[in-house]
Coordinates of C-alpha atoms and ligand atoms in Angstrom, one line a residue:
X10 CA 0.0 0.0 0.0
X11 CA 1.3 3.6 -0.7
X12 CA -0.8 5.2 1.9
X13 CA 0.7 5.8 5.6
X14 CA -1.9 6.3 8.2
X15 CA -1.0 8.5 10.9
X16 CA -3.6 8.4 13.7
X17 CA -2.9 10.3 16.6
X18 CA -4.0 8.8 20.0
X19 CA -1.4 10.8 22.1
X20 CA -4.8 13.1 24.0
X21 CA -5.9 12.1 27.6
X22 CA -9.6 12.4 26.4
X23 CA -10.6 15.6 29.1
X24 CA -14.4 15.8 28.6
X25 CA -14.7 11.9 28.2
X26 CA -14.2 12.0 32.4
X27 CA -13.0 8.8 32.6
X28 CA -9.5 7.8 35.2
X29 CA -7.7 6.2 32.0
X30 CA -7.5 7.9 28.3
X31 CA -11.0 7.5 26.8
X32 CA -9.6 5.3 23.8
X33 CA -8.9 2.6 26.2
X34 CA -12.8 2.4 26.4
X35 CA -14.4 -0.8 24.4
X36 CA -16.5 -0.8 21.7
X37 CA -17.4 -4.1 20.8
X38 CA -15.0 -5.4 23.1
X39 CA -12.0 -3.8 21.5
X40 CA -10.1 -0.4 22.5
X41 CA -11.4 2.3 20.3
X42 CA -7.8 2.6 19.0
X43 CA -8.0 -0.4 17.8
X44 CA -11.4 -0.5 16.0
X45 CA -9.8 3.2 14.4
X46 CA -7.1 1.1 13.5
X47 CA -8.9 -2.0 12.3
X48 CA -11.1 -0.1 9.7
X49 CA -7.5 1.4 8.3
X50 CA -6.1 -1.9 8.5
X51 CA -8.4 -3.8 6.2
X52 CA -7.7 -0.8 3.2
X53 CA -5.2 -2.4 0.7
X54 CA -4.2 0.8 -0.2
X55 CA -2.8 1.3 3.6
X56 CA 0.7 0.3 3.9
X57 CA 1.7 1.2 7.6
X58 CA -0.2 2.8 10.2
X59 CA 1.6 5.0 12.9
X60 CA 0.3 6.4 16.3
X61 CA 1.8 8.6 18.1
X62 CA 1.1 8.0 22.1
X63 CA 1.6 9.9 25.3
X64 CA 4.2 9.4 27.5
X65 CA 2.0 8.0 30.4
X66 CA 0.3 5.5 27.8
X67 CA 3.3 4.5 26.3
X68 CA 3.3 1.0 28.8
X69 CA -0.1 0.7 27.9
X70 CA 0.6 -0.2 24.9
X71 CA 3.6 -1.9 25.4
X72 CA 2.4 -4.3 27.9
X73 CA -1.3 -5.0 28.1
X74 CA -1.9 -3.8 24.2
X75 CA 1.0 -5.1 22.3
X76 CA -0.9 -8.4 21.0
X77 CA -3.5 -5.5 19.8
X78 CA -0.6 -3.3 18.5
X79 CA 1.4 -6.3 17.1
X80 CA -2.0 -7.8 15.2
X81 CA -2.5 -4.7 13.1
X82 CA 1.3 -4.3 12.9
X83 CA 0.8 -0.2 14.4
X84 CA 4.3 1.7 15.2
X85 CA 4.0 3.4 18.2
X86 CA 5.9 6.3 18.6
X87 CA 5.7 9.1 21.0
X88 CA 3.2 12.1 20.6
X89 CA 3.0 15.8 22.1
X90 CA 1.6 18.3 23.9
X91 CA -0.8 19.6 21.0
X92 CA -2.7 17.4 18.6
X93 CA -0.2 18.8 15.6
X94 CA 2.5 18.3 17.7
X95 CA 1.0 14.3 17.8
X96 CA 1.0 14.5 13.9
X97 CA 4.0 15.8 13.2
X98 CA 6.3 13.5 15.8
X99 CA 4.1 11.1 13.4
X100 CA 5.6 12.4 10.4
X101 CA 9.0 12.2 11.8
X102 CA 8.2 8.2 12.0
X103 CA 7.7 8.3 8.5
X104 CA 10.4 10.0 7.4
X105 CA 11.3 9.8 3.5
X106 CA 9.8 6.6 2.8
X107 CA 10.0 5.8 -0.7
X108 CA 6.9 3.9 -1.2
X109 CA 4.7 6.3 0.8
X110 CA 2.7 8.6 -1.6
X111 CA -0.2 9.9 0.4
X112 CA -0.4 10.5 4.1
X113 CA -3.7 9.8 6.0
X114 CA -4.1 11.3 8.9
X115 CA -7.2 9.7 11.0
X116 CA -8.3 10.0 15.1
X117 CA -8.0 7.5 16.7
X118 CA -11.3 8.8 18.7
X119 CA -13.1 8.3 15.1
X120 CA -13.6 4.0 14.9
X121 CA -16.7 4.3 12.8
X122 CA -15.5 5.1 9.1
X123 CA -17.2 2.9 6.4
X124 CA -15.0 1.5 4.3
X125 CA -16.7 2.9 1.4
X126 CA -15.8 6.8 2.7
X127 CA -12.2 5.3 3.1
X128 CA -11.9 4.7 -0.4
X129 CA -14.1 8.0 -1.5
X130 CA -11.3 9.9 0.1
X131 CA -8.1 7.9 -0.8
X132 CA -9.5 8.4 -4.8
X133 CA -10.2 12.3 -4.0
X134 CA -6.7 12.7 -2.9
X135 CA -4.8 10.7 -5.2
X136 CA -6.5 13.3 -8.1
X137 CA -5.9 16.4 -6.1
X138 CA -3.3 15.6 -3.5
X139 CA -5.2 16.9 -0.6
X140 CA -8.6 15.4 0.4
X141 CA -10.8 15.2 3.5
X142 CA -13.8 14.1 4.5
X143 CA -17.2 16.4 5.0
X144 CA -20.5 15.8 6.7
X145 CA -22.8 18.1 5.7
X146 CA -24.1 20.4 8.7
X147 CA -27.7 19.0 9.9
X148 CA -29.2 22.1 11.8
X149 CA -30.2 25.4 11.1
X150 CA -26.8 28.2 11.5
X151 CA -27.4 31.5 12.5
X152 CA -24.9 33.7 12.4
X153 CA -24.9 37.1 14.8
X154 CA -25.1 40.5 13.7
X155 CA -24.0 43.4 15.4
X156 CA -25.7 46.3 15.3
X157 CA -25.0 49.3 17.3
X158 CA -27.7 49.1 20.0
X159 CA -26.3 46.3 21.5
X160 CA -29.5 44.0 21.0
X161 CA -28.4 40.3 19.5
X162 CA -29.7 39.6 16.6
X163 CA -29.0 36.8 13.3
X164 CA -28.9 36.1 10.2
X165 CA -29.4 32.9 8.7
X166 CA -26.5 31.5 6.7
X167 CA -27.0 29.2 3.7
X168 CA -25.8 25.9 5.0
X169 CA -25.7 23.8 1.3
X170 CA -21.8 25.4 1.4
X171 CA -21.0 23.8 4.9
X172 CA -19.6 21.1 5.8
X173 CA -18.3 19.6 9.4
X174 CA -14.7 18.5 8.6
X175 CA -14.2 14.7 9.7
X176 CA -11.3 12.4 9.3
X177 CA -9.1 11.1 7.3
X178 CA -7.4 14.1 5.8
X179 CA -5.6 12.4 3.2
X180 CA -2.7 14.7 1.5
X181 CA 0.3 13.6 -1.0
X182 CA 3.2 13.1 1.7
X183 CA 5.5 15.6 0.0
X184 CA 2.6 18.5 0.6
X185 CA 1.5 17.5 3.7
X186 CA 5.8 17.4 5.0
X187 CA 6.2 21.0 3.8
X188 CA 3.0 22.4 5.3
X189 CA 4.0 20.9 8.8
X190 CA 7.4 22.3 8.0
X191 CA 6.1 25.8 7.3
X192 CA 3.8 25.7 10.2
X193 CA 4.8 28.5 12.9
X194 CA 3.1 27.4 15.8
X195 CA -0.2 29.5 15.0
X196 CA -3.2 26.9 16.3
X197 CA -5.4 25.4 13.4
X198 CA -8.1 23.4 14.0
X199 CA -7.0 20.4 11.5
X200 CA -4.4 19.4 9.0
X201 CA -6.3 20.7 5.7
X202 CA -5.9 24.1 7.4
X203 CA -2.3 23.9 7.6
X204 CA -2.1 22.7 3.8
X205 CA -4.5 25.9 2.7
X206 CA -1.8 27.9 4.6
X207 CA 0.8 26.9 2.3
X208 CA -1.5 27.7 -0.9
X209 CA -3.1 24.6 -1.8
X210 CA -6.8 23.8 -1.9
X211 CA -8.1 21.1 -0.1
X212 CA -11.3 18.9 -1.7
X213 CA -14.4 17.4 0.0
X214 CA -15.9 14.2 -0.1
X215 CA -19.5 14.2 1.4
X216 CA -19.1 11.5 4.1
X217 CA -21.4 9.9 6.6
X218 CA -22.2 12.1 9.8
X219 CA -21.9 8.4 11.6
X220 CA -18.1 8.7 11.3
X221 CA -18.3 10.3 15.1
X222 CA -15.5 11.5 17.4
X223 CA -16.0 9.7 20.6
X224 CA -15.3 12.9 23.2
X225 CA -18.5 12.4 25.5
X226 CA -19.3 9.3 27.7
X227 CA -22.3 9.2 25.8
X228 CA -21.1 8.9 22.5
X229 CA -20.2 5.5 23.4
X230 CA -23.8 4.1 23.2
X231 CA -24.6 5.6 19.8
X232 CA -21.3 4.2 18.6
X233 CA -22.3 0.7 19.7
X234 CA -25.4 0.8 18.0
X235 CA -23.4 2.3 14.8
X236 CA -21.3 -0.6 14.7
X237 CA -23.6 -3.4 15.1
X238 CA -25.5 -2.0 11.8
X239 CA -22.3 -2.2 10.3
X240 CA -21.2 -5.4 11.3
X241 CA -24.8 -6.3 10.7
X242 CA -25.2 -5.0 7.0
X243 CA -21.0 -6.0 6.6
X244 CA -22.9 -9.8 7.0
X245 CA -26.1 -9.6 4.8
Ligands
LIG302 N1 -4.5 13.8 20.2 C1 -3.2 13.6 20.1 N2 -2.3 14.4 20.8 C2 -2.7 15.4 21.5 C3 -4.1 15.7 21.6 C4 -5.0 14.9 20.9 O1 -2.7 12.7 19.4 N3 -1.9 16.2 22.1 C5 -5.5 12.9 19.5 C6 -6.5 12.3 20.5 O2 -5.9 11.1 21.2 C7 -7.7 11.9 19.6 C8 -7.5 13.0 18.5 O3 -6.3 13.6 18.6 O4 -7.5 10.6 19.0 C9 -8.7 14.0 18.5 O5 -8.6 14.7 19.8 P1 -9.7 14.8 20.9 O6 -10.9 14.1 20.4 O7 -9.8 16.2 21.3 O8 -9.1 13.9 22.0 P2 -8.5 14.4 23.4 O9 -7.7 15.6 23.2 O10 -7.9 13.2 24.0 O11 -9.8 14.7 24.3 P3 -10.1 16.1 25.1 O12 -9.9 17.2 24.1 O13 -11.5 15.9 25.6 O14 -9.1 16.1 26.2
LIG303 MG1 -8.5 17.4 22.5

């Protein structure tokens, strides 16, 4: 495969609440990690997959997860402070690798891609070189106006143009290198943003809102259900 995943697990999961970091939880009786890691794994376009831990978890997965880690064949490496900081020690791992054209970056919080958005995304990138996937936004935006007598009010903003970003953010490994090399620090919310920063657009593909980021405790029982219709339509 000439796609590297990089999915950065290296967060201690704050608003999940739980003692140990929230991708340690089960769904379906595997670590989230691994069911993240499991839906990358079974791509025959991926070639490695590397996750970049933190330091606390690093025995985690050396000890009690390394059947897990060893099954999937996942290099663990050590993450950072910031999620970008996760992606770039990831990036590090990879290094110049010959037969890696496209980089994927995935959370490891996000277990629930189809297979069928995988591919969507790895075909989008490999024509434009930088690729992500989009939900389109469900609800009603407003967006405030200001007006000068300091009464709220809003204005409704056409939602057919927006999307919720999701993973993976696929990008040719050469362009996704330089962005993270040209980055200065400044916060971005993902990895396309970083690539737009250097000049290069970055293309949609309309993907299924059940692609979810676990960060609530209660994401956890819609993901369950999620995965047994999967597994369940995988079958028929
Ligand atoms: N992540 C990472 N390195 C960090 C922070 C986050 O690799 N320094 C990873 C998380 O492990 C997760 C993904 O980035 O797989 C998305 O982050 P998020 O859902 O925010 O997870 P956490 O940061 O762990 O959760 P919280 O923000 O609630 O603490
Ligand atoms: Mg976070």
């Amino acid at each position: 495969g000439s796609i590297a995943v990089i999915m950065p697990a290296a967060g201690s999961g704050q608003r999940f609440g739980s003692q140990r970091n929230k991708l340690f939880a089960t769904l379906a009786g595997k670590p989230l990690w691994f069911r993240s890691a499991e839906r990358l794994a079974e791509s025959p376009l991926v070639g490695r997959i590397v996750m970049p831990v933190s330091e606390s978890d690093q025995p985690a997965f050396e000890n009690e997860f390394s059947d897990l880690v060893a099954r999937l064949r996942i290099e663990v490496v050590r993450g950072g402070a910031e999620r970008y900081d996760s992606v770039r020690a990831g990036l590090a791992a990879i290094g110049d690798d010959s037969e890696v054209r496209w980089i994927a970056v995935h959370d490891a919080a996000r277990p629930l891609v189809s297979a069928g958005d995988l591919a969507a995304v790895f075909a989008m990138a490999s024509q434009t070189d930088a690729a992500i996937l989009g939900a389109p936004v469900p609800g009603t935006i407003r967006r405030e106006i200001r007006l000068s007598d300091g009464i709220l009010r809003t204005e409704t903003v056409d939602r057919r143009d927006l999307y919720v970003a999701l993973t993976p953010q696929v990008f040719s490994a050469g362009l996704l290198q330089r962005a993270y090399q040209k980055h200065n620090g400044r916060p971005a919310t993902d990895d396309a943003e970083l690539v737009e920063r250097i000049g290069h657009p970055v293309s949609i593909v309309r993907g299924s809102a059940d692609n979810l980021k676990i960060t609530y405790p209660e994401d956890l029982a819609v993901a369950e259900a999620i995965y047994a219709r999967s597994t369940k339509n995988n079958d028929a």
